[in-house]
CSV table of C-alpha atoms and ligand atoms in Angstrom, one decimal:
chain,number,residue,atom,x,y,z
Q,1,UNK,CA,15.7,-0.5,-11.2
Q,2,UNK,CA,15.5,3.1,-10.7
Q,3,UNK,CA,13.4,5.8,-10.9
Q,4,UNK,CA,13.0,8.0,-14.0
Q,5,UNK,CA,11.1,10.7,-12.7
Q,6,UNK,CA,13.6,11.7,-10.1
Q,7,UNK,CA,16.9,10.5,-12.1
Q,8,UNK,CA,20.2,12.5,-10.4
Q,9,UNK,CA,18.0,14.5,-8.3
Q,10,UNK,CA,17.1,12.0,-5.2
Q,11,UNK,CA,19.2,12.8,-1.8
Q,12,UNK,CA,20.4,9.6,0.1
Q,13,UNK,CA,18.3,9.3,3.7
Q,14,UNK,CA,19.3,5.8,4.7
Q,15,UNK,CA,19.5,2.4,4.3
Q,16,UNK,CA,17.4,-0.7,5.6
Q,17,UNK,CA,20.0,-3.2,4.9
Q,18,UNK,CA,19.6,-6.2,2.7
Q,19,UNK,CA,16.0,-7.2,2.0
Q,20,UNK,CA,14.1,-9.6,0.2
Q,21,UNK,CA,10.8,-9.3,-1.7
Q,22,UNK,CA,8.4,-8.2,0.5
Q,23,UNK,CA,5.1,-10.5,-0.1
Q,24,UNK,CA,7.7,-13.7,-1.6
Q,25,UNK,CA,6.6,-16.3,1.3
Q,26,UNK,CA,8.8,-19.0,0.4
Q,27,UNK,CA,9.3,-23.1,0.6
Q,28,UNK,CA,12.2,-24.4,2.8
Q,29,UNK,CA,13.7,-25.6,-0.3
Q,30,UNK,CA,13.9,-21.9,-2.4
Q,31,UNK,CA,15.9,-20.2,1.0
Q,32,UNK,CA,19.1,-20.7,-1.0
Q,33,UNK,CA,18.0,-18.8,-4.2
Q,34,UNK,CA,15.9,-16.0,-2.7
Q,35,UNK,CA,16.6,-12.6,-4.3
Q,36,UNK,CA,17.6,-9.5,-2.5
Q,37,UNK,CA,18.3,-5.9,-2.9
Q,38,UNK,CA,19.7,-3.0,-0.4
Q,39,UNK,CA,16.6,-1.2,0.6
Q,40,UNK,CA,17.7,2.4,0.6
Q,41,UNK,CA,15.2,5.8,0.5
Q,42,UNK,CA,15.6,9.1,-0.8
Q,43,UNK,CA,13.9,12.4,-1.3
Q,44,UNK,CA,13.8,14.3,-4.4
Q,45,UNK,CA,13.5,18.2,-3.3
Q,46,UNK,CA,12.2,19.8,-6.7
Q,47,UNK,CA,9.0,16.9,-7.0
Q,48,UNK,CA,9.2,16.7,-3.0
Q,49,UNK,CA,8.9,13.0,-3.3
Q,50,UNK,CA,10.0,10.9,-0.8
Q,51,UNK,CA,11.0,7.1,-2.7
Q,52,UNK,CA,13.3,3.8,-2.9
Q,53,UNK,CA,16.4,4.4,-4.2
Q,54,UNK,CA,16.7,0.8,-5.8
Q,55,UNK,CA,13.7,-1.4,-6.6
Q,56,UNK,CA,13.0,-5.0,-7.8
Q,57,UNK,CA,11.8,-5.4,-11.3
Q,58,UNK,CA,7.7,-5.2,-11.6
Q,59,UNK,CA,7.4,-8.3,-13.0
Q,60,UNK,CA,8.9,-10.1,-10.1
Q,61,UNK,CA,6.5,-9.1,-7.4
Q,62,UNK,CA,3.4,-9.0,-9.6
Q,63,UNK,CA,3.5,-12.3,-11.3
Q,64,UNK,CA,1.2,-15.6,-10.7
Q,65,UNK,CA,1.7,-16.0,-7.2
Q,66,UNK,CA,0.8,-12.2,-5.9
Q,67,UNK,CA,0.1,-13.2,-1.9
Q,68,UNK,CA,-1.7,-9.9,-1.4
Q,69,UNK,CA,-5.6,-10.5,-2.0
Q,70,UNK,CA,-7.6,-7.6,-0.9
Q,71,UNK,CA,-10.5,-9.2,0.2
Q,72,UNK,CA,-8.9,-10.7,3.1
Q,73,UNK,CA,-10.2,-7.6,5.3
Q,74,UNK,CA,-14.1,-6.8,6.0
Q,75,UNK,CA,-12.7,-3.4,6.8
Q,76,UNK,CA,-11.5,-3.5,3.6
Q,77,UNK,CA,-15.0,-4.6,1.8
Q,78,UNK,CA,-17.0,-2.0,3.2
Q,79,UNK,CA,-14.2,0.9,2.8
Q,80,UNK,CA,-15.0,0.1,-1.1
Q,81,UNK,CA,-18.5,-0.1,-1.5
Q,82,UNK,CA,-18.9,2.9,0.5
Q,83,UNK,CA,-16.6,4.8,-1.9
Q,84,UNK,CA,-17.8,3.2,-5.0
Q,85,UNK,CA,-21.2,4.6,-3.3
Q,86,UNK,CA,-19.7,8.0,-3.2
Q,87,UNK,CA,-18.2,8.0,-6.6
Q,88,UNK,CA,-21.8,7.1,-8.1
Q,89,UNK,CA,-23.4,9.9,-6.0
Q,90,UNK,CA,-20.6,12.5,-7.4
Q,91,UNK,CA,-21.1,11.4,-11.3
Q,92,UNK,CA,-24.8,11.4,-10.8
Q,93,UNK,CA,-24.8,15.5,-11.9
Q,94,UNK,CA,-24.1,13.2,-15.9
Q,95,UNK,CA,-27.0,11.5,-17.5
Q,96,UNK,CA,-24.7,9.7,-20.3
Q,97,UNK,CA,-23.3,6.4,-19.3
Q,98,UNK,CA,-20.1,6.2,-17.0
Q,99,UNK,CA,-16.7,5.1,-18.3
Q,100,UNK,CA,-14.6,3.8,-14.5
Q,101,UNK,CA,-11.1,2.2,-15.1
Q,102,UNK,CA,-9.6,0.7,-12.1
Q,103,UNK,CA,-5.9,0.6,-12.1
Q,104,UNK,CA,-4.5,-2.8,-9.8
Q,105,UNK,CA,-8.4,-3.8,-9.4
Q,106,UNK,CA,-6.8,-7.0,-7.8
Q,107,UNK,CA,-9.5,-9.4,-6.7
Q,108,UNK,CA,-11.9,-7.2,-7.6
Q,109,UNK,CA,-12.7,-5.7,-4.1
Q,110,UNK,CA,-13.7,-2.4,-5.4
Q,111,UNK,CA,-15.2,-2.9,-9.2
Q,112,UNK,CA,-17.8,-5.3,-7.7
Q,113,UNK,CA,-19.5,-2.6,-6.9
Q,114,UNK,CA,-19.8,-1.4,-10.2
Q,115,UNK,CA,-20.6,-5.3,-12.1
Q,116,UNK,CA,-24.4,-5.2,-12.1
Q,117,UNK,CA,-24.6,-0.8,-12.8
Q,118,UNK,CA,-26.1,-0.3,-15.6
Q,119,UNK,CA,-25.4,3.5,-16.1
Q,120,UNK,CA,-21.1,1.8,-15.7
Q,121,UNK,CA,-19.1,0.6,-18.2
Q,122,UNK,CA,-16.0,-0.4,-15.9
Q,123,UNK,CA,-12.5,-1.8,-17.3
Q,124,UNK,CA,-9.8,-3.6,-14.4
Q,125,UNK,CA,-6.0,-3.7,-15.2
Q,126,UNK,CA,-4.3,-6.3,-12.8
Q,127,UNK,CA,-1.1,-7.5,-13.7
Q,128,UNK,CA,-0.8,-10.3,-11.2
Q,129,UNK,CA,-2.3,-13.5,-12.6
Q,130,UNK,CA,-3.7,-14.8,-9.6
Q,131,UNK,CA,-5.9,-12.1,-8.2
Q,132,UNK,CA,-6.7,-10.9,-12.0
Q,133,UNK,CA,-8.2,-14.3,-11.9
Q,134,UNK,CA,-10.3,-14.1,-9.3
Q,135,UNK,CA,-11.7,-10.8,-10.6
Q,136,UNK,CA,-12.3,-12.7,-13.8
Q,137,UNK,CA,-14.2,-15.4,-12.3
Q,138,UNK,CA,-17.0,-12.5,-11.2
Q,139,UNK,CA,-17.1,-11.7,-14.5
Q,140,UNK,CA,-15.5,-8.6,-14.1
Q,141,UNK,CA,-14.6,-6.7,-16.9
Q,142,UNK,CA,-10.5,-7.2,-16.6
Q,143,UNK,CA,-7.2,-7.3,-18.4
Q,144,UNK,CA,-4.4,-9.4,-17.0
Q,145,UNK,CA,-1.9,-6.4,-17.7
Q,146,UNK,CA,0.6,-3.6,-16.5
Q,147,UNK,CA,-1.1,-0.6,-16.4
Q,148,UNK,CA,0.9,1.5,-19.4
Q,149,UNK,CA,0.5,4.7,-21.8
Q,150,UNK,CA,1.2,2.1,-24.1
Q,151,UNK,CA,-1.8,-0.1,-22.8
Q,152,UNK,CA,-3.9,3.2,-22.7
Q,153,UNK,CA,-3.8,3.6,-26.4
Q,154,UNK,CA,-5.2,0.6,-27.0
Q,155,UNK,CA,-8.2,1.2,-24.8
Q,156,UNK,CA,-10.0,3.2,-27.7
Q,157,UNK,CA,-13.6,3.3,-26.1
Q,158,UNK,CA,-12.1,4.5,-23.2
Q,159,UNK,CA,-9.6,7.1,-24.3
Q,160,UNK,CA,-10.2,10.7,-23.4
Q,161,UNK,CA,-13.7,9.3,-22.5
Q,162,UNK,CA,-13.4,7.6,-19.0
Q,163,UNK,CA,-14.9,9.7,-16.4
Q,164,UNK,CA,-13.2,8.1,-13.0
Q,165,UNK,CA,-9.9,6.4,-13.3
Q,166,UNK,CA,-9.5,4.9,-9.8
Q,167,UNK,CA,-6.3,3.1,-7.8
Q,168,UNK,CA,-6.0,2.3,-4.2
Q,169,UNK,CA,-2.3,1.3,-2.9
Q,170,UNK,CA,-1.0,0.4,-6.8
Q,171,UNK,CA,-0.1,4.0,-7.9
Q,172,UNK,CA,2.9,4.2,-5.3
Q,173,UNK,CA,4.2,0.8,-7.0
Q,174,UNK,CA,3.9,1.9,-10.6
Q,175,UNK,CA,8.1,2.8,-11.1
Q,176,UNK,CA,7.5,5.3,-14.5
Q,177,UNK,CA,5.4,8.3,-12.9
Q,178,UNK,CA,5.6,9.7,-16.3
Q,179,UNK,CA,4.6,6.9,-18.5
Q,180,UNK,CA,1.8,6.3,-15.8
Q,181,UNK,CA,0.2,10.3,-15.4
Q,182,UNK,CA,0.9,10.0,-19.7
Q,183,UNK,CA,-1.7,7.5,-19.5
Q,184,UNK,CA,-3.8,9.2,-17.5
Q,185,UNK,CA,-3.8,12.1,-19.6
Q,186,UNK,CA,-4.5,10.3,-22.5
Q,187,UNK,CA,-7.8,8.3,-21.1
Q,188,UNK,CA,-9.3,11.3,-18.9
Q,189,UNK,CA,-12.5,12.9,-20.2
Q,190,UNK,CA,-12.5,16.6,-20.1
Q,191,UNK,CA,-14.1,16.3,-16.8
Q,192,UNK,CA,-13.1,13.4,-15.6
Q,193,UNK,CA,-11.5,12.6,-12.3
Q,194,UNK,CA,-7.9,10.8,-11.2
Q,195,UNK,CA,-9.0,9.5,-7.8
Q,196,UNK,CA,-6.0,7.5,-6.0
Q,197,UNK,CA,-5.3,6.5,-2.4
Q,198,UNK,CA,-1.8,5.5,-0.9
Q,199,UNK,CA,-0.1,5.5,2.1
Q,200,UNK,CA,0.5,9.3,3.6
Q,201,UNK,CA,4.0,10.4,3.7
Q,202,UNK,CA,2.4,12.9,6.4
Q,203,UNK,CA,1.4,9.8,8.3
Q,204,UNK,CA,4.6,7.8,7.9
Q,205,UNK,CA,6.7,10.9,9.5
Q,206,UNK,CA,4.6,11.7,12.0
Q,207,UNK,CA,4.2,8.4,14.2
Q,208,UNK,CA,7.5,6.4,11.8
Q,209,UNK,CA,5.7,4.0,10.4
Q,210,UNK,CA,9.0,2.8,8.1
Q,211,UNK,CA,7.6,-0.4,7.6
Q,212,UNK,CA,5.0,1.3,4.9
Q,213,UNK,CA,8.4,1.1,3.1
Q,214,UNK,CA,8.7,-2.0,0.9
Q,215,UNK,CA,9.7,-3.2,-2.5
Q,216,UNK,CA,6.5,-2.4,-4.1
Q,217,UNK,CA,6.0,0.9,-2.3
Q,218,UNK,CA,8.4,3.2,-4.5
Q,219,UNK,CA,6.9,6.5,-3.7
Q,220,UNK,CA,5.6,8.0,-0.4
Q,221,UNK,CA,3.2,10.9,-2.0
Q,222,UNK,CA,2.1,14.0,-0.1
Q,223,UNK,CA,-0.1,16.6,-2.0
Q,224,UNK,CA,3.0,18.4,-2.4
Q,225,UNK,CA,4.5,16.2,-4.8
Q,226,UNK,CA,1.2,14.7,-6.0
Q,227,UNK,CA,0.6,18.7,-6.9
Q,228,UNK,CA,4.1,18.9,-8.5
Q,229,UNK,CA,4.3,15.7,-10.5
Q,230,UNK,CA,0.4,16.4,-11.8
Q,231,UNK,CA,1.1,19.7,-13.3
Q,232,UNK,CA,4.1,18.2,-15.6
Q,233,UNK,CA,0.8,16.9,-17.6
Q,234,UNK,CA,-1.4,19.8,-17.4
Q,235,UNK,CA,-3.3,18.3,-14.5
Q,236,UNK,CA,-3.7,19.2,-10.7
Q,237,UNK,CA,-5.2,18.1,-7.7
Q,238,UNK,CA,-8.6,19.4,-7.0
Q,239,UNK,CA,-9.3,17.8,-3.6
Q,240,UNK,CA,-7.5,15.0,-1.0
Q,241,UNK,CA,-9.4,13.3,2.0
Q,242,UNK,CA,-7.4,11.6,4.1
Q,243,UNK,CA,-8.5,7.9,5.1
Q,244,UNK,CA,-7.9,5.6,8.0
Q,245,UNK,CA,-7.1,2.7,5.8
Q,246,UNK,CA,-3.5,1.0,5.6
Q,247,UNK,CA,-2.3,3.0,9.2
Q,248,UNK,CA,-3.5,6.2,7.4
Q,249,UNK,CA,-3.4,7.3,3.7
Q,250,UNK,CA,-4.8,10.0,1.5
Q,251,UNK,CA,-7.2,10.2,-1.3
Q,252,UNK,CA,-6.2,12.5,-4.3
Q,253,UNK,CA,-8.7,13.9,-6.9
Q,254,UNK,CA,-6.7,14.8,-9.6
Q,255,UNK,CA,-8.1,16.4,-12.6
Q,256,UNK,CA,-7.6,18.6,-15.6
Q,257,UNK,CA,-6.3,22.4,-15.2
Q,258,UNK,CA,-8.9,24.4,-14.9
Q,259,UNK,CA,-11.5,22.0,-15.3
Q,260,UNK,CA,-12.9,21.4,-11.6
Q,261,UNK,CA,-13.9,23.8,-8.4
Q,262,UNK,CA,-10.8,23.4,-6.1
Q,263,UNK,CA,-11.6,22.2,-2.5
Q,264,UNK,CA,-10.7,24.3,0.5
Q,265,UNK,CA,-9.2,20.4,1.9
Q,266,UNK,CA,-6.2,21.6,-0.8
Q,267,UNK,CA,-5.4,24.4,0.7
Q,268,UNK,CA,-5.5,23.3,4.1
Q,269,UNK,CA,-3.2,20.3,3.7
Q,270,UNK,CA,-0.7,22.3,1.5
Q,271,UNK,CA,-0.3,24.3,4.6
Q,272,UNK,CA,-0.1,21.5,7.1
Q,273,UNK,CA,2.6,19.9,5.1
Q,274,UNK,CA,4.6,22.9,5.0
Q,275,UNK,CA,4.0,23.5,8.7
Q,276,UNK,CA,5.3,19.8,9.2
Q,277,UNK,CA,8.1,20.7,6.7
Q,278,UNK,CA,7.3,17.8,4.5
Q,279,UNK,CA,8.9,19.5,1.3
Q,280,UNK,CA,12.6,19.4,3.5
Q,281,UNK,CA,15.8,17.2,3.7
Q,282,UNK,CA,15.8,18.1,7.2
Q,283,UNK,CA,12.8,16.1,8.1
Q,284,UNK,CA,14.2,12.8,6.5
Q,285,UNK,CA,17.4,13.1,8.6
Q,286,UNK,CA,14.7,13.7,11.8
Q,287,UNK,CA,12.8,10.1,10.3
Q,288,UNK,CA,16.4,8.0,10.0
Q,289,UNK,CA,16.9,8.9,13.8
Q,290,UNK,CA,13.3,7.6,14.5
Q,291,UNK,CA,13.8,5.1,12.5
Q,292,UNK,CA,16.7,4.0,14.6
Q,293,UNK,CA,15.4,4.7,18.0
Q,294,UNK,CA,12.5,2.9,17.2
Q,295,UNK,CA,14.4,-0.8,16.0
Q,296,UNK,CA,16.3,-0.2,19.1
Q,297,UNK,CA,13.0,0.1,21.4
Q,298,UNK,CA,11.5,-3.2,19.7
Q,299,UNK,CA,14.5,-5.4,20.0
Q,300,UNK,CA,15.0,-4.4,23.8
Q,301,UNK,CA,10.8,-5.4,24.2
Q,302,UNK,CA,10.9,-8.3,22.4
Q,303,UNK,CA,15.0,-8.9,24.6
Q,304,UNK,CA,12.9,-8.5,27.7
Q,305,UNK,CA,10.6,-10.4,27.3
Q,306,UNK,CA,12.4,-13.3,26.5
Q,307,UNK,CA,14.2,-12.8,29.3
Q,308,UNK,CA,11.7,-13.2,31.7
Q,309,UNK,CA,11.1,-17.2,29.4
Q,310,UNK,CA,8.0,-15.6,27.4
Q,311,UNK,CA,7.0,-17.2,24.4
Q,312,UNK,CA,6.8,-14.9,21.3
Q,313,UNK,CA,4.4,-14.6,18.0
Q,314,UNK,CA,4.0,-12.5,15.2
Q,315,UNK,CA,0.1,-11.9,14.2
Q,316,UNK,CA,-0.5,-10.5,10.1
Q,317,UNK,CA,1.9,-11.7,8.1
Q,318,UNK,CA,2.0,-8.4,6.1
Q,319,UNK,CA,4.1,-6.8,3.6
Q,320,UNK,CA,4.9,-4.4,6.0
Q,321,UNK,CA,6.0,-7.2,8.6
Q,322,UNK,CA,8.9,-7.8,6.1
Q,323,UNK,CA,10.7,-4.3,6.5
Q,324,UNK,CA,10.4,-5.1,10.3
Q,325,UNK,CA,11.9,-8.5,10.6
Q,326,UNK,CA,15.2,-7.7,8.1
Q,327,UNK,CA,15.6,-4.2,9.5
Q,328,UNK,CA,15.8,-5.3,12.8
Q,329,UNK,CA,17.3,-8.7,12.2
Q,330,UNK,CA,14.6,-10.5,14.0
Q,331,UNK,CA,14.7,-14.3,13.7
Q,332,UNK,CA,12.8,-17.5,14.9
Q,333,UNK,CA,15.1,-17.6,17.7
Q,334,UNK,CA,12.9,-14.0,18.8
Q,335,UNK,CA,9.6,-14.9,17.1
Q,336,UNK,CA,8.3,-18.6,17.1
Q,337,UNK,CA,5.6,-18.2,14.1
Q,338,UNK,CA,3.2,-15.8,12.4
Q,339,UNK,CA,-0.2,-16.5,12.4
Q,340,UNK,CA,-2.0,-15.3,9.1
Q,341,UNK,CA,-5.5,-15.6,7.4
Q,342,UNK,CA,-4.2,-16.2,3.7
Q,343,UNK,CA,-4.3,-19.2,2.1
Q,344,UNK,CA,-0.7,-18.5,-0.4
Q,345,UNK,CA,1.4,-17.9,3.0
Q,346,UNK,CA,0.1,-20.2,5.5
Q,347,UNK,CA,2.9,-23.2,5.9
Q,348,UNK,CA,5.3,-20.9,4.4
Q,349,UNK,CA,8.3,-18.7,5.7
Q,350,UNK,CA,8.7,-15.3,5.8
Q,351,UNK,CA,10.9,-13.3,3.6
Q,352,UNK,CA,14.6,-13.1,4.7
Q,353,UNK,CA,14.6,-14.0,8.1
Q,354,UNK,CA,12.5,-17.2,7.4
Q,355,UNK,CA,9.8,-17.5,10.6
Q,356,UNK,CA,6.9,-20.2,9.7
Q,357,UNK,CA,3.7,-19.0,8.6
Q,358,UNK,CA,0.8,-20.2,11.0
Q,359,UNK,CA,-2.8,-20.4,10.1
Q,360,UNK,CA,-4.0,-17.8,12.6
Q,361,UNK,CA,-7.1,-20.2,13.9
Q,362,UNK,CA,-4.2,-22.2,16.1
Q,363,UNK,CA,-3.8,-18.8,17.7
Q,364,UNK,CA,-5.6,-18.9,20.7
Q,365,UNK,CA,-5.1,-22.6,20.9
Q,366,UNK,CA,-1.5,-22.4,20.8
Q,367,UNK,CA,-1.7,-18.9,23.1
Q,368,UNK,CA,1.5,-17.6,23.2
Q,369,UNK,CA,2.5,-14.9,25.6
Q,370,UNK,CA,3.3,-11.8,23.6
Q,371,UNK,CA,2.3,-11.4,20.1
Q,372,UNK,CA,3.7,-8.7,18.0
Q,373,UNK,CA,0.9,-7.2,15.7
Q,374,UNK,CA,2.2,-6.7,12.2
Q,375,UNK,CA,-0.9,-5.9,10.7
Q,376,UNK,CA,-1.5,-3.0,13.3
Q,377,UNK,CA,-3.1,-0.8,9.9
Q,378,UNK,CA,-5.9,-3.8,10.9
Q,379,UNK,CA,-6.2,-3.2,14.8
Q,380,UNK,CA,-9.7,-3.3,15.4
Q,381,UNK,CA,-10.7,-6.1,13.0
Q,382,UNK,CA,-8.3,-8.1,14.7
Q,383,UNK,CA,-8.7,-7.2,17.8
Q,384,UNK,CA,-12.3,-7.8,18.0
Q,385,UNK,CA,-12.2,-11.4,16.3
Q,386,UNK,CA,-9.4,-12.2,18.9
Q,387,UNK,CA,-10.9,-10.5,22.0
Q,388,UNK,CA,-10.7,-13.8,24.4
Q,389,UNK,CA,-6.5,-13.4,23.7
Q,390,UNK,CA,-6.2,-10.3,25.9
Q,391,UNK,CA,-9.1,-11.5,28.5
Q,392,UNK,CA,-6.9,-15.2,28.8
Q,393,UNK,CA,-3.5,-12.9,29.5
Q,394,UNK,CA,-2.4,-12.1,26.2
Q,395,UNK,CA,-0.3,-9.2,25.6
Q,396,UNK,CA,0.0,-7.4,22.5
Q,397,UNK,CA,2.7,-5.2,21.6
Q,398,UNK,CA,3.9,-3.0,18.8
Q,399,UNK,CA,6.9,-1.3,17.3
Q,400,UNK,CA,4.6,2.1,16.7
Q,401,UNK,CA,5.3,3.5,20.0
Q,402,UNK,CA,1.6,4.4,21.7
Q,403,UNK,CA,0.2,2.3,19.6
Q,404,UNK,CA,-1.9,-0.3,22.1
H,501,LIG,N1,-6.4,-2.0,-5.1
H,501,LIG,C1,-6.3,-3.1,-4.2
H,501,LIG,C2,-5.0,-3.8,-4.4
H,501,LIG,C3,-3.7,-3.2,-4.0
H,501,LIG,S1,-2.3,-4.2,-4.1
H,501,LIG,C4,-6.4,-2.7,-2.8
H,501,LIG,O1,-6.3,-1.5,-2.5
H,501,LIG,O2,-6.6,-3.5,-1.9
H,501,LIG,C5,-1.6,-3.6,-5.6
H,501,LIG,C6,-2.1,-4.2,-6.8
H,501,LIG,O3,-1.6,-3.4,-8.0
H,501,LIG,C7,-1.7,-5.6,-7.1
H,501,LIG,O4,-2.8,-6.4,-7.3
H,501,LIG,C8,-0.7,-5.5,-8.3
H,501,LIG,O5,-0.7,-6.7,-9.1
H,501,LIG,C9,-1.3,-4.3,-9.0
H,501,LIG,N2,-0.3,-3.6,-9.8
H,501,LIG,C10,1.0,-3.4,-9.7
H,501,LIG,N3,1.6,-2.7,-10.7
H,501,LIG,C11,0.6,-2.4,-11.5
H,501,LIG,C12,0.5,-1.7,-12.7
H,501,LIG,N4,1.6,-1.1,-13.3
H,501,LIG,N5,-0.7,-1.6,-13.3
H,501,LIG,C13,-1.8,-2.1,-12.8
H,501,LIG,N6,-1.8,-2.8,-11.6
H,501,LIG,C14,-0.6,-2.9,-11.0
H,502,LIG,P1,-1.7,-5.6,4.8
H,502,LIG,O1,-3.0,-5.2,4.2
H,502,LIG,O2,-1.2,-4.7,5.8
H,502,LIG,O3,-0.6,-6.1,3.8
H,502,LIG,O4,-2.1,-6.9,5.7
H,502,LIG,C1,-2.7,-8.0,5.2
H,502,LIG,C2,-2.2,-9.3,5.9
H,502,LIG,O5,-2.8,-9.3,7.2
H,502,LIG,C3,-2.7,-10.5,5.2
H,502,LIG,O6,-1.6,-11.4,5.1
H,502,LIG,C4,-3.8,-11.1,6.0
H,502,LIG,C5,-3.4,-10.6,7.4
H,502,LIG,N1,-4.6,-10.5,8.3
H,502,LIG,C6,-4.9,-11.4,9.2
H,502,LIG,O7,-4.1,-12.4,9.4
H,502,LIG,N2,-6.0,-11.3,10.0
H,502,LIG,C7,-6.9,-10.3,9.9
H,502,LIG,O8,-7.9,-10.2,10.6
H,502,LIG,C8,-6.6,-9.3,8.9
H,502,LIG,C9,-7.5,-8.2,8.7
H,502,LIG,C10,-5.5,-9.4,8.1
């Protein structure tokens, strides 16, 4: 698949090779029929968006079997409810009753908050059957459904009347940017707010994080192209505060033209980006060398210490820890397991390069020397609820250089 808001105008950066669905932990016996596609990027100059060249169909990576569950991570929990807290201080200037939508609600980490508010009437669109089901058995308000302008005209008691319409890490997956910010535009109250968090391009340049780059990632937004994409549809971003979540994203508050007070934060970070020179070619050709200095640097740690008869782990089996393994060709004969919390890829193998799954309480049993941290967007969390590794000898490394 490609994308439609960019057609004939994205500029090859490079390829990451071969590489399989990023959260499709697999069974010994499905190796043979796995699916793969080249992983190649791109930026697009006029929108200033940074994206995959060639995806996997939607419907393959968010189907019954979705391994991601958000509410794997405490960090995670509280992240939400202190936002949902903010959103209910922000609307509070309303008296009527609230209309929140929550785009890729998932388990329903985030519209919890919301279940029991009276002054809410909240609606969750999750496409992937297992986690829309877990929302639904906390009698959540939620629709087991792509997010669509088609969907959104169907939502009669919400269109032009919803007052937040919220997404954390699902908008950078959604391929149609314009069928999506259609949508949008068509279930937005005068006033009402677009508030979206994903990954920060900014981020991902400045310390080359490529592993943010996956199948379901398409897009790596900066509010330079957030700005340029939301005033196709008479919309524009009215403030962005940048978060520590998923090794560093961005919230966007998007809303109608002329509608909101503009935050100084917009002007700021418009001028940061351009300082960083986010909105040139040049910059990607800077990342692709990164990108290649840094798989060299990991394979020559991980070469040394094997060298030296060091047994190796992986710890987080994440998304993320797929673009690692198949871009730098990183096997079991490098990595013996990967310990991991959840339940749908524990006993499983990775994607591509096909390393065993571990249930993570084994870890400090089975102590292995090194352990490469995959979920290093979870560093504290993890590394307080495996303090004793480091204190019995453990050694933790990472392919962010600096990073530990
Ligand atoms: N918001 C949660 C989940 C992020 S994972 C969090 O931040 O933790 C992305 C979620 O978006 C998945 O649950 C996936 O099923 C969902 N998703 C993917 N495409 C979607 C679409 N077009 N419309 C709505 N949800 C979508
Ligand atoms: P992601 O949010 O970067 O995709 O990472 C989530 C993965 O990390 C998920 O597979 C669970 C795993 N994980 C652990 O194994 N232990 C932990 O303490 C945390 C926070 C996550």
């Amino acid at each position: 698949m490609q994308s439609t808001i960019s057609k004939n105008n994205t500029k090859f950066i490079m390829s990451f090779g071969k590489m399989p669905l990023a959260n499709k932990f697999l069974d010994k016996k499905d190796f043979a029929n796995e699916k793969f596609y080249d992983m190649s990027v791109g930026f697009d100059e006029n929108l200033s968006l940074f994206q995959l060249i060639n995806f996997p169909e939607p419907e393959d990576m968010f189907d019954e079997n979705y391994a991601f569950l958000s509410g794997t991570s405490e960090f995670m929990k509280l992240h939400f409810e202190k936002f949902a807290n903010q959103i209910k201080n922000l609307m509070k200037k309303s008296n009527r009753n609230k209309k929140i939508i929550e785009i890729g609600c998932n388990d329903g980490i985030m519209l919890r908050n919301f279940y029991d508010d009276k002054n809410y009437v909240h609606l969750g669109i999750e496409p992937s059957k297992n986690v829309y089901k877990i929302a639904k058995n906390q009698n959540l308000n939620v629709i087991n459904e792509f997010f669509s302008k088609q969907l959104s005209s169907q939502l009669r008691e919400f269109e032009k009347k919803t007052d937040v319409i919220y997404a954390a890490n699902v908008i950078c997956h959604i391929p149609d940017l314009k069928d999506l910010f259609l949508g949008i535009e068509n279930l937005l109250a005068k006033d009402g707010l677009f508030i979206f968090e994903e990954p920060y391009l900014g981020e991902v340049a400045k310390i080359t994080s490529y592993d943010q780059i996956y199948d379901e990632h398409i897009y790596l937004f900066s509010l330079l192209s957030v700005e340029k994409i939301s005033s196709l549809f008479g919309l524009q971003i009215i403030d962005a505060i940048p978060q520590l979540t998923h090794g560093g994203s961005m919230r966007y508050f998007v809303g109608r033209k002329g509608q909101h007070e503009i935050s100084s934060n917009v002007k700021k970070f418009f001028a940061i980006e351009l300082n960083q020179k986010l909105d040139q070619f040049e910059t990607y050709v800077k990342f692709k060398n990164n990108c290649e200095n840094s798989k060299e640097r990991l394979i020559e740690l991980i070469h040394s210490y094997k060298k030296k008869g060091k047994s190796i782990s992986g710890y987080a089996a994440t998304s993320k820890s797929t673009t690692i393994l198949n871009y730098c060709k990183i096997g079991q004969d490098l990595i013996d397991c990967i310990y991991d919390t959840t339940p749908l890829k524990i006993n499983k193998f990775s994607p591509g390069m096909h390393i065993p799954i571990k249930d993570h309480k084994y870890f400090l049993k089975d102590n292995p020397d090194v352990s490469l941290l995959f979920g290093w967007n979870h560093k504290n969390e993890i590394f307080k609820k495996e303090h004793l590794y480091k204190k019995n000898g453990g050694i933790w490394i990472s392919h962010i250089e600096d990073l530990i």
